[in-house]
Coordinates of C-alpha atoms in Angstrom, one line a residue:
X16 CA -16.9 0.2 7.8
X17 CA -14.9 -2.7 6.3
X18 CA -14.0 -3.8 2.8
X19 CA -13.4 -7.4 1.8
X20 CA -12.1 -8.2 -1.7
X21 CA -14.1 -11.5 -1.8
X22 CA -17.4 -9.8 -0.9
X23 CA -17.6 -6.0 -0.8
X24 CA -18.4 -3.4 1.7
X25 CA -20.0 -3.9 5.2
X26 CA -20.9 -1.7 8.1
X27 CA -21.4 -2.6 11.8
X28 CA -22.4 -0.5 14.7
X29 CA -20.3 -0.1 17.9
X30 CA -21.9 -3.3 19.4
X31 CA -21.1 -5.5 16.4
X32 CA -24.6 -5.5 14.9
X33 CA -24.7 -5.5 11.1
X34 CA -26.0 -2.2 9.8
X35 CA -25.8 -2.9 6.0
X36 CA -23.8 -4.8 3.4
X37 CA -23.1 -3.9 -0.2
X38 CA -21.8 -6.8 -2.4
X39 CA -19.3 -5.6 -5.1
X40 CA -18.1 -7.3 -8.2
X41 CA -15.2 -9.8 -8.1
X42 CA -11.8 -8.1 -8.5
X43 CA -8.7 -9.1 -10.5
X44 CA -5.5 -8.1 -8.9
X45 CA -2.2 -10.0 -8.6
X46 CA -1.9 -9.9 -4.8
X47 CA -5.5 -9.0 -4.0
X48 CA -6.9 -5.6 -2.9
X49 CA -5.4 -3.9 0.2
X50 CA -6.7 -0.3 0.2
X51 CA -8.9 0.4 3.2
X52 CA -12.1 2.4 2.9
X53 CA -12.0 6.0 4.2
X54 CA -14.8 8.5 5.0
X55 CA -14.7 11.6 2.9
X56 CA -17.4 14.1 1.8
X57 CA -20.1 12.3 3.7
X58 CA -19.4 9.0 1.9
X59 CA -17.5 5.8 2.5
X60 CA -14.9 5.8 -0.3
X61 CA -13.4 2.7 -1.8
X62 CA -10.5 2.6 -4.3
X63 CA -10.4 -0.6 -6.4
X64 CA -7.4 -0.6 -8.6
X65 CA -6.9 -3.8 -10.6
X66 CA -5.8 -5.2 -13.9
X67 CA -8.7 -3.5 -15.7
X68 CA -11.9 -1.7 -14.8
X69 CA -10.3 0.2 -11.9
X70 CA -12.5 2.7 -10.1
X71 CA -13.1 4.8 -7.1
X72 CA -16.6 4.9 -5.6
X73 CA -18.5 6.6 -2.8
X74 CA -21.2 4.9 -0.8
X75 CA -23.8 6.3 1.6
X76 CA -22.8 6.1 5.3
X77 CA -26.4 5.4 6.3
X78 CA -27.4 2.6 3.9
X79 CA -24.4 1.6 1.8
X80 CA -25.9 2.5 -1.6
X81 CA -23.5 3.7 -4.2
X82 CA -23.7 7.5 -4.7
X83 CA -21.0 7.8 -7.4
X84 CA -18.4 5.8 -9.3
X85 CA -15.5 7.1 -11.3
X86 CA -13.4 5.0 -13.7
X87 CA -9.6 5.2 -13.3
X88 CA -6.7 4.8 -15.7
X89 CA -4.6 3.3 -13.0
X90 CA -4.3 -0.5 -12.8
X91 CA -3.1 -2.6 -9.8
X92 CA -2.5 -0.7 -6.6
X93 CA -2.6 -1.4 -2.9
X94 CA -2.3 1.9 -1.1
X95 CA -5.1 3.4 1.1
X96 CA -6.2 6.9 -0.1
X97 CA -5.9 10.1 1.9
X98 CA -8.1 13.2 2.4
X99 CA -6.8 16.7 1.6
X100 CA -9.4 19.5 1.9
X101 CA -12.3 18.3 -0.2
X102 CA -10.3 15.9 -2.3
X103 CA -9.6 12.1 -2.1
X104 CA -5.8 11.6 -2.8
X105 CA -4.8 8.4 -4.4
X106 CA -1.4 7.0 -5.3
X107 CA -1.3 4.0 -7.6
X108 CA 0.5 2.7 -10.7
X109 CA 2.8 5.6 -11.4
X110 CA 0.3 8.3 -10.7
X111 CA -1.0 10.6 -8.0
X112 CA -4.7 11.4 -8.5
X113 CA -7.1 13.9 -6.9
X114 CA -10.9 13.1 -6.9
X115 CA -13.5 15.4 -5.6
X116 CA -15.0 13.7 -2.5
X117 CA -18.5 14.9 -3.1
X118 CA -19.0 13.3 -6.5
X119 CA -15.7 11.5 -7.5
X120 CA -14.8 13.9 -10.3
X121 CA -11.1 13.7 -11.1
X122 CA -9.5 17.1 -10.7
X123 CA -5.8 16.5 -11.1
X124 CA -3.1 13.9 -12.1
X125 CA 0.6 13.8 -11.4
X126 CA 2.5 11.1 -13.4
X127 CA 6.0 9.8 -12.8
X128 CA 5.6 7.8 -9.6
X129 CA 6.7 4.3 -8.9
X130 CA 4.8 1.4 -10.6
X131 CA 4.2 -0.9 -7.6
X132 CA 2.9 1.1 -4.7
X133 CA 2.2 -1.2 -1.8
X134 CA 2.7 1.1 1.2
X135 CA 0.1 3.7 1.8
X136 CA 1.0 7.4 1.5
X137 CA 1.1 9.8 4.4
X138 CA 0.2 13.5 4.5
X139 CA 2.0 16.3 6.5
X140 CA 0.2 19.6 6.0
X141 CA 0.2 20.0 2.2
X142 CA 2.9 17.4 1.4
X143 CA 2.3 13.8 0.5
X144 CA 5.1 11.3 1.1
X145 CA 4.9 8.0 -0.9
X146 CA 7.2 5.4 -2.2
X147 CA 7.1 2.3 -4.4
X148 CA 9.2 0.3 -6.8
X149 CA 9.7 -0.9 -10.3
X150 CA 12.4 -2.5 -12.4
X151 CA 14.8 -1.0 -15.0
X152 CA 14.2 -3.7 -17.6
X153 CA 11.7 -6.4 -18.4
X154 CA 12.1 -9.8 -16.8
X155 CA 12.9 -12.6 -19.3
X156 CA 10.4 -15.4 -19.7
X157 CA 13.0 -18.1 -20.6
X158 CA 14.3 -18.9 -17.1
X159 CA 10.7 -19.5 -15.7
X160 CA 9.9 -21.5 -18.8
X161 CA 13.0 -23.7 -18.5
X162 CA 12.3 -24.3 -14.8
X163 CA 8.5 -25.0 -15.0
X164 CA 7.6 -26.2 -18.5
X165 CA 7.3 -29.9 -17.8
X166 CA 5.8 -30.9 -21.1
X167 CA 8.1 -28.7 -23.1
X168 CA 5.3 -27.0 -25.2
X169 CA 6.7 -23.5 -24.8
X170 CA 3.8 -22.4 -22.5
X171 CA 3.0 -22.6 -18.8
X172 CA -0.2 -24.1 -17.6
X173 CA -1.8 -23.9 -14.1
X174 CA -0.6 -27.4 -13.1
X175 CA 3.0 -26.3 -14.0
X176 CA 3.1 -23.0 -12.3
X177 CA 1.0 -24.0 -9.2
X178 CA 0.6 -21.2 -6.6
X179 CA 3.0 -18.7 -8.2
X180 CA 1.0 -15.5 -7.6
X181 CA 2.4 -13.6 -10.6
X182 CA 1.9 -16.4 -13.1
X183 CA -1.6 -17.0 -11.7
X184 CA -2.5 -13.4 -12.2
X185 CA -1.1 -13.3 -15.8
X186 CA -3.0 -16.5 -16.6
X187 CA -6.2 -15.0 -15.3
X188 CA -5.9 -11.5 -16.6
X189 CA -3.5 -11.2 -19.6
X190 CA -4.3 -12.1 -23.2
X191 CA -7.2 -14.5 -23.6
X192 CA -7.4 -15.3 -19.9
X193 CA -7.5 -19.0 -20.4
X194 CA -5.0 -19.7 -17.6
X195 CA -2.2 -20.6 -20.0
X196 CA 0.8 -18.2 -19.8
X197 CA 2.5 -17.6 -23.1
X198 CA 5.7 -15.6 -23.7
X199 CA 3.7 -12.8 -25.2
X200 CA 1.4 -12.6 -22.2
X201 CA 4.4 -12.8 -19.8
X202 CA 6.1 -10.0 -21.7
X203 CA 3.0 -7.8 -21.5
X204 CA 3.1 -8.2 -17.7
X205 CA 6.9 -7.6 -17.5
X206 CA 6.7 -4.4 -19.4
X207 CA 4.1 -3.1 -17.0
X208 CA 6.5 -3.1 -14.0
X209 CA 9.2 -1.0 -15.6
X210 CA 9.6 2.2 -13.5
X211 CA 11.4 4.0 -10.8
X212 CA 12.4 2.8 -7.3
X213 CA 11.9 6.0 -5.2
X214 CA 10.5 7.9 -2.3
X215 CA 8.6 11.0 -3.5
X216 CA 7.6 14.2 -1.7
X217 CA 4.6 15.9 -3.5
X218 CA 3.0 19.2 -2.8
X219 CA -0.8 19.5 -3.1
X220 CA -0.9 23.3 -2.6
X221 CA -3.4 25.1 -4.8
X222 CA -4.9 21.8 -5.9
X223 CA -2.1 21.4 -8.4
X224 CA 0.2 18.5 -7.3
X225 CA 3.9 18.9 -8.0
X226 CA 6.9 16.9 -7.1
X227 CA 9.2 18.6 -4.5
X228 CA 11.9 15.9 -4.5
X229 CA 12.6 12.3 -4.9
X230 CA 15.0 9.9 -3.2
X231 CA 15.9 7.0 -5.5
X232 CA 16.7 3.8 -3.6
X233 CA 15.6 0.2 -3.6
X234 CA 12.1 0.1 -2.1
X235 CA 11.2 -3.3 -3.6
X236 CA 8.6 -5.2 -1.4
X237 CA 8.8 -2.6 1.5
X238 CA 5.4 -2.8 3.1
X239 CA 5.3 -0.3 6.1
X240 CA 4.1 3.2 5.3
X241 CA 6.5 6.1 5.8
X242 CA 6.1 8.3 8.9
X243 CA 6.3 12.1 8.7
X244 CA 6.9 13.6 12.2
X245 CA 8.5 16.8 13.3
X246 CA 10.2 17.6 10.0
X247 CA 11.6 14.2 9.5
X248 CA 10.4 11.3 7.2
X249 CA 11.1 7.8 8.5
X250 CA 11.1 4.5 6.4
X251 CA 11.6 1.1 8.0
X252 CA 12.7 -1.9 5.9
X253 CA 13.1 -5.6 6.6
X254 CA 16.1 -6.3 8.8
X255 CA 15.1 -3.4 11.1
X256 CA 16.8 -0.8 8.8
X257 CA 15.4 2.6 9.8
X258 CA 16.2 5.6 7.5
X259 CA 15.4 9.2 8.4
X260 CA 15.1 11.9 5.8
X261 CA 15.0 15.7 5.9
X262 CA 11.4 16.7 4.8
X263 CA 12.7 19.8 3.0
X264 CA 15.3 18.1 0.8
X265 CA 14.9 14.3 1.1
X266 CA 18.5 14.0 2.1
X267 CA 19.3 11.0 4.4
X268 CA 20.1 12.1 7.9
X269 CA 20.6 8.6 9.4
X270 CA 20.3 5.0 8.2
X271 CA 20.9 2.2 10.7
X272 CA 19.5 -1.0 12.1
X273 CA 17.2 -0.8 15.2
X274 CA 19.2 -2.6 17.9
X275 CA 17.8 -6.0 18.9
X276 CA 14.9 -5.8 16.4
X277 CA 16.3 -7.0 13.1
X278 CA 13.5 -9.1 11.7
X279 CA 10.9 -8.5 9.0
X280 CA 8.5 -5.5 9.2
X281 CA 4.9 -5.2 8.0
X282 CA 3.6 -2.7 10.7
X283 CA 4.1 1.0 10.0
X284 CA 6.0 3.2 12.4
X285 CA 3.9 5.6 14.6
X286 CA 4.9 8.5 16.8
X287 CA 3.7 10.5 19.8
X288 CA 5.3 12.6 22.6
X289 CA 8.6 12.8 20.9
X290 CA 9.0 9.0 20.5
X291 CA 8.7 6.5 17.7
X292 CA 7.1 3.1 18.1
X293 CA 8.0 0.2 15.7
X294 CA 6.7 -3.4 15.8
X295 CA 8.5 -6.1 14.0
X296 CA 6.9 -9.3 12.5
X297 CA 8.5 -11.4 15.3
X298 CA 7.0 -9.3 18.1
X299 CA 9.9 -6.9 18.9
X300 CA 8.4 -3.5 19.9
X301 CA 11.0 -0.7 19.8
X302 CA 10.7 2.7 21.4
X303 CA 13.0 5.3 19.8
X304 CA 13.8 9.0 20.6
X305 CA 12.4 10.8 17.6
X306 CA 14.7 13.0 15.4
X307 CA 16.8 12.9 12.3
X308 CA 19.6 11.3 14.4
X309 CA 17.1 9.0 16.1
X310 CA 18.2 6.9 19.1
X311 CA 16.9 3.6 20.4
X312 CA 15.6 3.7 24.0
X313 CA 14.1 0.3 24.6
X314 CA 13.0 -3.0 23.0
X315 CA 10.2 -5.2 24.4
X316 CA 9.9 -8.8 23.1
X317 CA 6.2 -9.7 23.0
X318 CA 7.1 -13.1 21.7
X319 CA 4.1 -13.3 19.3
X320 CA 4.1 -12.5 15.5
X321 CA 2.9 -8.9 14.8
X322 CA 1.9 -7.5 11.4
X323 CA -0.5 -4.8 12.5
X324 CA 0.4 -1.2 13.0
X325 CA 0.3 -0.1 16.7
X326 CA -2.5 2.4 17.6
X327 CA -1.8 5.3 20.0
X328 CA -4.5 7.0 22.0
X329 CA -4.4 9.0 25.2
X330 CA -1.1 7.7 26.5
X331 CA -1.9 4.0 25.6
X332 CA -0.2 1.8 23.0
X333 CA -2.6 -0.7 21.5
X334 CA -0.9 -3.7 19.8
X335 CA -2.5 -6.6 18.0
X336 CA -0.5 -9.8 17.5
X337 CA -1.7 -13.0 15.9
X338 CA -2.8 -14.2 19.4
X339 CA -4.1 -11.2 21.4
X340 CA -4.9 -7.5 21.6
X341 CA -2.7 -5.7 24.1
X342 CA -2.9 -2.2 25.8
X343 CA 0.4 -0.8 27.2
X344 CA 0.4 2.4 29.2

């Protein structure tokens, strides 16, 4: 089952034969949609959080027809949902939400999360770990206007702002949606991104989500999901900065750079057999001894760009680069 923002939902069998396809409406989201579909309650579940008309929907596994659809208050979000008992757990736009997997009914909401949640949450028993970012104050329009306003009319048109993703989204989705970005429309967007920069630990016990702790730090533009493993939460940032946190308190145990793997990171860390595996964007694959006071054991240089999270199965590490799919024993 795969979801494509420019088409919708498709299903193929294990030999690559198309089983069914379900076109869905065009979506309006600054950076596109990134949440992957999951299987829950006998349905394929898709979360589509966007500027407006956000929803979560369940589709038949066998034929792809929509079984239920629930509107959501959340707007733009990019995180893949989780399954907890009979609930679909979502984190998006300052909220954690619980939806009943069987029919999509919303059963709980916890506000107070970060505004921009790019990395997907992880679940360890009854606790969700998720992080995101926001800003303390609204960004001013004047510097962009001064830099881009070629005809000095006090507005920005598509030919002036070009491929700027933020301004393109504002022009398409804010105000009258005519492509022209006014100061009022820009300010509307800027006020939408005011919020905390934090890692949150949230208990789902009893179906009533509550925050256990939060660690406030700069998580702006961090893409990899956190990893919860053996009572430690790990977060990797660009530059190869790996931070370990105590799952009970959120306190930092160790924060340091992974030796010889200091590039950008899009792939999420994974773990098995007491070891952590990290893949950097420039193809450095690090093996670390797991633990709060983690230690680097080895670094392999694949020599090819890597943005996909490694997959672990039965003693084999599967790694997809932009050139090949590898299996390492």
